[in-house]
Short mmCIF file of C-alpha atoms in Angstrom, two decimals:
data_model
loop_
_atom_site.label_atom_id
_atom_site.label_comp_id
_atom_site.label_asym_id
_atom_site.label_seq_id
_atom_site.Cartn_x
_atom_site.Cartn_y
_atom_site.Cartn_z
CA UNK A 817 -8.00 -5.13 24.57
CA UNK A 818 -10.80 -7.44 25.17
CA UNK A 819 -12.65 -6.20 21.39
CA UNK A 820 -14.16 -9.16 20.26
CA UNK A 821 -13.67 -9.69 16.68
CA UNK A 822 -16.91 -8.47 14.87
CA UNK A 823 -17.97 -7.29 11.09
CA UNK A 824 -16.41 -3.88 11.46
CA UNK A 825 -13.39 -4.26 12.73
CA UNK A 826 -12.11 -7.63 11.10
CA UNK A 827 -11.17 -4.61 8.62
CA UNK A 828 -8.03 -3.81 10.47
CA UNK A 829 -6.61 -7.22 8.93
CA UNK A 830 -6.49 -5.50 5.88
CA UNK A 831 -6.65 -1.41 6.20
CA UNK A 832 -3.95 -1.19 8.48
CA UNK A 833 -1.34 -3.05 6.44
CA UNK A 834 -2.44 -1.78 3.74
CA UNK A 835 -1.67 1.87 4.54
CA UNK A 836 1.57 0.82 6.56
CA UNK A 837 2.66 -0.78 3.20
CA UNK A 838 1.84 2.12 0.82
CA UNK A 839 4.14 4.70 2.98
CA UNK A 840 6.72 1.85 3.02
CA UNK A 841 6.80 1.65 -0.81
CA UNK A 842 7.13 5.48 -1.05
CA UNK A 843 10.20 4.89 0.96
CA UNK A 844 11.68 2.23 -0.42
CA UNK A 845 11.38 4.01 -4.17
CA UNK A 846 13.06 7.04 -2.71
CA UNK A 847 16.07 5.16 -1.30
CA UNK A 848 15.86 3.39 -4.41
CA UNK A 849 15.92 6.67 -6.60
CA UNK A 850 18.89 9.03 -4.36
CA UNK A 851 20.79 5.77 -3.36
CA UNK A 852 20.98 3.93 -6.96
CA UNK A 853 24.84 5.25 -8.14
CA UNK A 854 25.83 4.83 -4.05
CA UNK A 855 28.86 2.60 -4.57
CA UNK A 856 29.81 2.58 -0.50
CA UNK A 857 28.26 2.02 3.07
CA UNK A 858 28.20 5.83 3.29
CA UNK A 859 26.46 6.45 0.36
CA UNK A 860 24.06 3.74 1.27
CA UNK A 861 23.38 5.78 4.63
CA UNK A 862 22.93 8.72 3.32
CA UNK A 863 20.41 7.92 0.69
CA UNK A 864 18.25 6.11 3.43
CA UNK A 865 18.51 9.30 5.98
CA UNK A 866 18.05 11.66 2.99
CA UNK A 867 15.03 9.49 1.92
CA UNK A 868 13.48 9.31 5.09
CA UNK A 869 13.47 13.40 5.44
CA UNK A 870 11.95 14.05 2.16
CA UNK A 871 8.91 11.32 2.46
CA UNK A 872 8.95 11.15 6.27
CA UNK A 873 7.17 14.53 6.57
CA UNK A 874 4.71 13.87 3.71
CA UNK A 875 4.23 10.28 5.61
CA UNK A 876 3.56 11.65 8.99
CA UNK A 877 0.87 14.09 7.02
CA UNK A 878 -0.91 11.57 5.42
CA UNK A 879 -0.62 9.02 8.69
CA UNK A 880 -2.36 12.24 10.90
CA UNK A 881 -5.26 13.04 8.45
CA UNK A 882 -6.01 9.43 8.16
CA UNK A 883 -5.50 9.07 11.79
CA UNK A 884 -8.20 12.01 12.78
CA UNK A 885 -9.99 10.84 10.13
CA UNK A 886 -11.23 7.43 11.80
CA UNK A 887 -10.59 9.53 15.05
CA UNK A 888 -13.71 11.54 13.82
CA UNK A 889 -15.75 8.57 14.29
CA UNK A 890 -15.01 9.03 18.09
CA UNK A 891 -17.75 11.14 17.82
CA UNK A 892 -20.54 8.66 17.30
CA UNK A 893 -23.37 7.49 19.20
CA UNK A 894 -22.48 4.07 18.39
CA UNK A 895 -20.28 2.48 20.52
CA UNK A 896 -18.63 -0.13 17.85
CA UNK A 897 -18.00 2.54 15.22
CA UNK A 898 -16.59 4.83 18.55
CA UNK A 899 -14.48 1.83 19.26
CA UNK A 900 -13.34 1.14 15.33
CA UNK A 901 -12.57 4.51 14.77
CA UNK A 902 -10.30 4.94 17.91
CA UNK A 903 -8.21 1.56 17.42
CA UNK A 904 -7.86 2.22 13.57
CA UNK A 905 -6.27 5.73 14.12
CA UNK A 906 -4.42 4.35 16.68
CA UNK A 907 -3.40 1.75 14.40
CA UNK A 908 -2.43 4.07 11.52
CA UNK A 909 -0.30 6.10 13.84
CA UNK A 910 1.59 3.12 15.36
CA UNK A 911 2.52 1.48 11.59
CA UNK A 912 3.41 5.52 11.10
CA UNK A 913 6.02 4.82 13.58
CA UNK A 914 6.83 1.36 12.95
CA UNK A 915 8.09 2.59 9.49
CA UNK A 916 9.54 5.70 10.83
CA UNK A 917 12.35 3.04 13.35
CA UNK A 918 12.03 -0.07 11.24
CA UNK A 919 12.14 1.45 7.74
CA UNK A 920 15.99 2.91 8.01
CA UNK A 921 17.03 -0.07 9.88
CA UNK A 922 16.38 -2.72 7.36
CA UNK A 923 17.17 -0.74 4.65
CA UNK A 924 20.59 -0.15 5.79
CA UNK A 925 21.23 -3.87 5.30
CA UNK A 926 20.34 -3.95 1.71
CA UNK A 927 23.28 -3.95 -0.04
CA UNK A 928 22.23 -2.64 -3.36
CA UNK A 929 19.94 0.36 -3.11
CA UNK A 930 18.58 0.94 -6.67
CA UNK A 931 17.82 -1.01 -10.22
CA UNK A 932 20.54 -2.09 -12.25
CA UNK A 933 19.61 -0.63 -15.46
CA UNK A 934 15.85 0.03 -15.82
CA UNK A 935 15.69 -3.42 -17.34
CA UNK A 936 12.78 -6.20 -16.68
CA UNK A 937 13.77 -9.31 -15.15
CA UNK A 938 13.10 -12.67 -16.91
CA UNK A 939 10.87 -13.17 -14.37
CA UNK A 940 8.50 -10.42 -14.95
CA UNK A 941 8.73 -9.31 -18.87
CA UNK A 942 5.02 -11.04 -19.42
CA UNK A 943 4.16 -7.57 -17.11
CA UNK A 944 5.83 -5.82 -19.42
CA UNK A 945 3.85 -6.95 -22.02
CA UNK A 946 0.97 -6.78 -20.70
CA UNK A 947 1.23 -3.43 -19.65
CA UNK A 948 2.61 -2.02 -23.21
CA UNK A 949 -0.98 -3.70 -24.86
CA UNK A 950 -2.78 -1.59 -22.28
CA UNK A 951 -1.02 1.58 -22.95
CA UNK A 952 -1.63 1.27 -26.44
CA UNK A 953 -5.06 0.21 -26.35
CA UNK A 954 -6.36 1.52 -23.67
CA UNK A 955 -10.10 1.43 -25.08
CA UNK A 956 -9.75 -2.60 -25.51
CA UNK A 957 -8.67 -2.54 -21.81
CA UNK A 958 -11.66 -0.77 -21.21
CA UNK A 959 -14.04 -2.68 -23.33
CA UNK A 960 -12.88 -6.03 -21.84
CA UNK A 961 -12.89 -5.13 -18.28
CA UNK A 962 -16.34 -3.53 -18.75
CA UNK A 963 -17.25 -6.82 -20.59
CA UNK A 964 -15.93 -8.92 -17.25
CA UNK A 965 -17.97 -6.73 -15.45
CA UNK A 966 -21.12 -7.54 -17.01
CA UNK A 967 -20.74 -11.18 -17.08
CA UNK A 968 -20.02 -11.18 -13.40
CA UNK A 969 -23.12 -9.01 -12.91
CA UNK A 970 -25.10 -11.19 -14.75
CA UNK A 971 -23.99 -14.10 -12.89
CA UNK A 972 -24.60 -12.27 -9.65
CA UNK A 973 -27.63 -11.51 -10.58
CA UNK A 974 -28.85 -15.27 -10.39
CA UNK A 975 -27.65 -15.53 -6.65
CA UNK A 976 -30.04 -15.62 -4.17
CA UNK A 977 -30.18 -13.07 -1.28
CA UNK A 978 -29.20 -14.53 2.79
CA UNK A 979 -31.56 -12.45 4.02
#
């Protein structure tokens, strides 16, 4: 479109698949969920097309607000926050349909739709752990992340401005 790429709108990089990701992961988990004990290509189907019309409609919802959202900024005086606003709402509404054609197709060639039984991989039981220590001691989680925080403010604090 002939936008140069400035400050502002470098953010697309990372908003836009960003949002296009977190209505693809409400998808996937619903397929996951109605298609888990779906022993045939039917099944499969019909979990995916059941899936999409329960969290399509809430996708679409959230894709429009977001997408008149950053069309609000159409309204500006400033031309680069006119022109960010009106590419990122475009942009949200295009991954909106991206998912809405691409999201049924490739889940229909996954053959096995939900978890086996609820149980953590080899791979991944450190997260497991990891998690379980923070839900029981949630206030050391706290302490220690608020401790991280300081040191890095302290070492920020030592940096000199580029101004």
């Amino acid at each position: 479109a002939g936008e140069p790429i400035g400050l502002l709108n470098q953010g697309y990089f990372t908003l836009l698949p960003v949002i296009a990701v977190a209505d693809g992961i409400h998808l996937v988990s619903r397929v996951a969920e109605l298609g888990r004990h779906a022993t045939d290509r039917e099944g499969r189907e019909r979990a995916i097309v059941d899936a999409s019309g329960h969290v399509g409609l809430a996708c679409l919802l959230t894709s429009a607000t977001t997408a008149v959202g950053f069309g609000s900024l159409l309204t500006s005086d400033m031309p680069l926050l006119r022109s960010f606003g009106g590419w990122a709402a475009l942009g949200v509404l295009l991954a909106f349909a991206v998912l809405l054609v691409l999201g049924p197709l490739l889940l229909a060639s996954v053959r096995d739709l939900g978890p086996a039984g609820g149980r953590a991989e080899p791979d991944d039981r450190w997260l497991v752990r990891w998690t379980a220590i923070g839900r029981r001691r949630p206030a050391a989680v706290l302490v220690v992340a608020c401790g991280l925080t300081a040191g890095m403010l302290w070492i920020a604090r030592r940096r000199r401005s580029a101004r």
